[in-house]
PDB file of C-alpha atoms in Angstrom:
ATOM      1  CA  ALA N  68      19.977 150.698  32.849  1.00 90.00           C
ATOM      2  CA  GLU N  69      20.241 148.172  30.008  1.00 91.00           C
ATOM      3  CA  LYS N  70      21.608 150.748  27.602  1.00 91.00           C
ATOM      4  CA  LYS N  71      24.443 151.689  29.999  1.00 93.00           C
ATOM      5  CA  GLN N  72      24.854 148.089  31.223  1.00 95.00           C
ATOM      6  CA  ILE N  73      24.018 149.190  34.765  1.00 96.00           C
ATOM      7  CA  LYS N  74      22.867 146.496  37.142  1.00 96.00           C
ATOM      8  CA  LEU N  75      19.512 147.523  38.673  1.00 95.00           C
ATOM      9  CA  VAL N  76      18.795 145.699  41.949  1.00 95.00           C
ATOM     10  CA  VAL N  77      15.511 145.968  43.862  1.00 93.00           C
ATOM     11  CA  GLU N  78      15.173 144.496  47.338  1.00 87.00           C
ATOM     12  CA  PRO N  79      11.452 143.909  48.031  1.00 87.00           C
ATOM     13  CA  THR N  80       9.776 144.799  51.314  1.00 88.00           C
ATOM     14  CA  HIS N  81       6.453 143.854  52.851  1.00 88.00           C
ATOM     15  CA  GLU N  82       6.075 147.016  54.946  1.00 88.00           C
ATOM     16  CA  HIS N  83       3.020 149.248  54.579  1.00 87.00           C
ATOM     17  CA  LEU N  84       3.050 153.013  54.261  1.00 88.00           C
ATOM     18  CA  LEU N  85       0.180 155.434  54.461  1.00 83.00           C
ATOM     19  CA  ALA N  86       1.075 157.404  51.330  1.00 90.00           C
ATOM     20  CA  ASP N  87      -0.142 158.551  47.946  1.00 94.00           C
ATOM     21  CA  PRO N  88       1.256 155.726  45.776  1.00 93.00           C
ATOM     22  CA  ASP N  89       1.498 157.900  42.645  1.00 95.00           C
ATOM     23  CA  ARG N  90       3.537 160.576  44.424  1.00 96.00           C
ATOM     24  CA  LEU N  91       5.771 157.994  46.114  1.00 95.00           C
ATOM     25  CA  VAL N  92       6.438 156.311  42.760  1.00 95.00           C
ATOM     26  CA  GLN N  93       7.209 159.762  41.304  1.00 97.00           C
ATOM     27  CA  VAL N  94       9.855 160.311  44.020  1.00 98.00           C
ATOM     28  CA  LEU N  95      11.431 156.879  43.550  1.00 96.00           C
ATOM     29  CA  ILE N  96      11.496 157.177  39.764  1.00 96.00           C
ATOM     30  CA  ASN N  97      13.194 160.568  40.017  1.00 96.00           C
ATOM     31  CA  LEU N  98      15.829 159.225  42.432  1.00 97.00           C
ATOM     32  CA  ILE N  99      16.454 156.113  40.318  1.00 96.00           C
ATOM     33  CA  PHE N 100      16.709 158.097  37.066  1.00 95.00           C
ATOM     34  CA  ASN N 101      19.164 160.500  38.725  1.00 94.00           C
ATOM     35  CA  ALA N 102      21.228 157.556  39.952  1.00 95.00           C
ATOM     36  CA  LEU N 103      21.257 156.047  36.453  1.00 95.00           C
ATOM     37  CA  LYS N 104      22.205 159.406  34.945  1.00 93.00           C
ATOM     38  CA  PHE N 105      25.255 159.784  37.206  1.00 92.00           C
ATOM     39  CA  THR N 106      26.382 156.132  37.185  1.00 95.00           C
ATOM     40  CA  SER N 107      28.914 155.016  34.609  1.00 93.00           C
ATOM     41  CA  LYS N 108      28.597 152.037  32.305  1.00 94.00           C
ATOM     42  CA  GLY N 109      28.929 148.764  34.212  1.00 95.00           C
ATOM     43  CA  GLY N 110      27.943 150.263  37.578  1.00 96.00           C
ATOM     44  CA  TYR N 111      24.941 149.525  39.760  1.00 96.00           C
ATOM     45  CA  VAL N 112      21.830 151.169  41.186  1.00 97.00           C
ATOM     46  CA  GLN N 113      20.077 149.508  44.101  1.00 97.00           C
ATOM     47  CA  LEU N 114      16.721 150.202  45.774  1.00 96.00           C
ATOM     48  CA  GLU N 115      16.602 149.129  49.422  1.00 96.00           C
ATOM     49  CA  ALA N 116      14.072 149.362  52.266  1.00 95.00           C
ATOM     50  CA  GLU N 117      14.648 149.118  56.015  1.00 95.00           C
ATOM     51  CA  ARG N 118      12.257 149.394  58.937  1.00 94.00           C
ATOM     52  CA  LEU N 119      13.670 151.808  61.520  1.00 94.00           C
ATOM     53  CA  PRO N 120      13.031 151.365  65.258  1.00 92.00           C
ATOM     54  CA  CYS N 121      11.124 154.663  65.484  1.00 90.00           C
ATOM     55  CA  GLY N 122       8.196 153.543  63.329  1.00 90.00           C
ATOM     56  CA  GLN N 123       9.558 154.738  59.995  1.00 94.00           C
ATOM     57  CA  LEU N 124      10.506 153.020  56.778  1.00 95.00           C
ATOM     58  CA  GLU N 125      13.732 154.160  55.129  1.00 96.00           C
ATOM     59  CA  LEU N 126      13.853 153.760  51.353  1.00 97.00           C
ATOM     60  CA  ARG N 127      17.307 154.117  49.804  1.00 97.00           C
ATOM     61  CA  VAL N 128      18.580 154.490  46.266  1.00 97.00           C
ATOM     62  CA  VAL N 129      22.251 153.514  46.341  1.00 97.00           C
ATOM     63  CA  ASP N 130      24.499 153.924  43.300  1.00 97.00           C
ATOM     64  CA  SER N 131      28.086 153.495  42.207  1.00 96.00           C
ATOM     65  CA  GLY N 132      28.089 156.857  40.450  1.00 93.00           C
ATOM     66  CA  CYS N 133      30.247 159.936  40.918  1.00 91.00           C
ATOM     67  CA  GLY N 134      28.968 160.839  44.389  1.00 92.00           C
ATOM     68  CA  ILE N 135      27.970 164.248  45.719  1.00 92.00           C
ATOM     69  CA  PRO N 136      30.493 167.078  46.013  1.00 89.00           C
ATOM     70  CA  ALA N 137      31.340 167.933  49.634  1.00 87.00           C
ATOM     71  CA  GLY N 138      29.002 170.511  51.116  1.00 88.00           C
ATOM     72  CA  MET N 139      26.265 169.937  48.523  1.00 90.00           C
ATOM     73  CA  GLU N 140      24.342 167.192  50.365  1.00 90.00           C
ATOM     74  CA  GLU N 141      21.603 169.572  51.551  1.00 91.00           C
ATOM     75  CA  LYS N 142      21.849 172.227  48.818  1.00 92.00           C
ATOM     76  CA  ILE N 143      20.893 169.800  46.034  1.00 92.00           C
ATOM     77  CA  PHE N 144      17.332 169.775  47.406  1.00 94.00           C
ATOM     78  CA  GLU N 145      16.984 173.532  46.808  1.00 92.00           C
ATOM     79  CA  PRO N 146      15.230 174.675  43.609  1.00 89.00           C
ATOM     80  CA  PHE N 147      17.390 175.051  40.489  1.00 80.00           C
ATOM     81  CA  LYS N 148      20.501 173.602  42.178  1.00 71.00           C
ATOM     82  CA  GLN N 149      22.921 171.465  40.205  1.00 68.00           C
ATOM     83  CA  THR N 150      26.003 169.919  41.776  1.00 61.00           C
ATOM     84  CA  ARG N 151      28.245 171.162  38.987  1.00 52.00           C
ATOM     85  CA  VAL N 152      27.720 173.523  36.064  1.00 48.00           C
ATOM     86  CA  SER N 153      29.141 170.834  33.787  1.00 48.00           C
ATOM     87  CA  ASP N 154      26.437 168.407  34.997  1.00 52.00           C
ATOM     88  CA  ALA N 155      23.683 170.793  33.975  1.00 48.00           C
ATOM     89  CA  LEU N 156      25.199 171.083  30.511  1.00 43.00           C
ATOM     90  CA  SER N 157      26.148 167.449  29.903  1.00 51.00           C
ATOM     91  CA  LYS N 158      23.498 165.527  31.850  1.00 56.00           C
ATOM     92  CA  GLY N 159      20.537 167.862  31.478  1.00 62.00           C
ATOM     93  CA  GLY N 160      17.810 168.595  33.987  1.00 68.00           C
ATOM     94  CA  SER N 161      16.294 171.731  35.462  1.00 72.00           C
ATOM     95  CA  GLY N 162      17.432 171.345  39.053  1.00 82.00           C
ATOM     96  CA  LEU N 163      13.824 170.979  40.230  1.00 92.00           C
ATOM     97  CA  GLY N 164      13.507 167.197  40.544  1.00 93.00           C
ATOM     98  CA  LEU N 165      15.042 166.829  44.002  1.00 95.00           C
ATOM     99  CA  PHE N 166      13.214 169.933  45.232  1.00 95.00           C
ATOM    100  CA  ILE N 167       9.913 168.380  44.139  1.00 97.00           C
ATOM    101  CA  CYS N 168      10.886 165.066  45.779  1.00 97.00           C
ATOM    102  CA  LYS N 169      11.609 166.881  49.034  1.00 97.00           C
ATOM    103  CA  SER N 170       8.242 168.640  48.924  1.00 97.00           C
ATOM    104  CA  ILE N 171       6.370 165.373  48.321  1.00 97.00           C
ATOM    105  CA  VAL N 172       8.230 163.509  51.092  1.00 97.00           C
ATOM    106  CA  GLU N 173       7.710 166.333  53.589  1.00 97.00           C
ATOM    107  CA  LYS N 174       3.984 166.509  52.784  1.00 96.00           C
ATOM    108  CA  HIS N 175       3.866 162.824  53.767  1.00 95.00           C
ATOM    109  CA  GLY N 176       5.447 163.640  57.153  1.00 95.00           C
ATOM    110  CA  GLY N 177       8.833 162.299  56.121  1.00 96.00           C
ATOM    111  CA  THR N 178      12.372 163.461  55.483  1.00 97.00           C
ATOM    112  CA  ILE N 179      14.782 163.083  52.574  1.00 98.00           C
ATOM    113  CA  GLY N 180      18.553 163.331  52.407  1.00 97.00           C
ATOM    114  CA  ALA N 181      21.717 162.264  50.623  1.00 96.00           C
ATOM    115  CA  ARG N 182      25.221 161.170  51.492  1.00 95.00           C
ATOM    116  CA  ASN N 183      28.259 159.684  49.781  1.00 94.00           C
ATOM    117  CA  HIS N 184      28.872 155.953  49.922  1.00 89.00           C
ATOM    118  CA  ASP N 185      31.815 153.960  48.536  1.00 85.00           C
ATOM    119  CA  GLY N 186      32.437 156.391  45.680  1.00 83.00           C
ATOM    120  CA  GLY N 187      28.750 156.693  44.832  1.00 94.00           C
ATOM    121  CA  ALA N 188      25.738 158.251  46.499  1.00 96.00           C
ATOM    122  CA  VAL N 189      22.865 157.212  48.724  1.00 97.00           C
ATOM    123  CA  PHE N 190      19.584 159.076  48.542  1.00 98.00           C
ATOM    124  CA  TYR N 191      17.198 158.132  51.319  1.00 98.00           C
ATOM    125  CA  LEU N 192      13.717 159.007  52.402  1.00 97.00           C
ATOM    126  CA  ARG N 193      12.137 158.185  55.720  1.00 97.00           C
ATOM    127  CA  LEU N 194       8.372 157.871  55.902  1.00 96.00           C
ATOM    128  CA  PRO N 195       6.061 156.923  58.769  1.00 93.00           C
ATOM    129  CA  LEU N 196       4.820 153.339  58.704  1.00 90.00           C
ATOM    130  CA  LYS N 197       1.098 152.752  58.737  1.00 79.00           C
ATOM    131  CA  GLU N 198       0.004 153.299  62.350  1.00 68.00           C
ATOM    132  CA  SER N 199      -0.794 149.645  63.045  1.00 56.00           C
ATOM    133  CA  GLU N 200       2.689 148.713  61.755  1.00 54.00           C
ATOM    134  CA  GLN N 201       4.633 151.123  63.953  1.00 50.00           C
ATOM    135  CA  VAL N 202       6.951 149.933  66.681  1.00 48.00           C
ATOM    136  CA  VAL N 203       5.670 151.164  70.053  1.00 43.00           C
ATOM    137  CA  HIS N 204       8.950 151.020  72.011  1.00 42.00           C
ATOM    138  CA  VAL N 205      11.744 153.305  70.753  1.00 43.00           C
ATOM    139  CA  PRO N 206      15.203 152.514  72.162  1.00 42.00           C
ATOM    140  CA  ALA N 207      17.169 155.344  73.783  1.00 45.00           C
ATOM    141  CA  LYS N 208      19.653 155.345  70.889  1.00 48.00           C
ATOM    142  CA  SER N 209      17.310 155.615  67.920  1.00 49.00           C
ATOM    143  CA  THR N 210      18.583 155.987  64.354  1.00 56.00           C
ATOM    144  CA  CYS N 211      15.763 158.419  63.554  1.00 62.00           C
TER     145      CYS N 211
END
């Protein structure tokens, strides 16, 4: 981030997850490194957390990078997928990182996804909160 003069912002949370901390850190590091890789000099990468009404915590990596090509939002989580051939050549990577992230998140009972946002991308994962932290009442219009 320093080398590319990218502003790295982390919003702390006090929520508790029942998760393997090493694997969760592995997922977040992969998503943050990808965001840094695809964000131009002077941009930003932000890590956010939000408690959802259905007893899940959503962690988001938001960047001001180049975004995700239309139709690739789900395909990028498949093994050996790159958004563009030029990305594989210029940015490097095997196309396995997001596939591994998806596997880890799903083994924790969660989901992972991506969408475009203001010219950049948002990668999010939703994981169950620790049982004692979960919200009991789920409104009819849940965001989960």
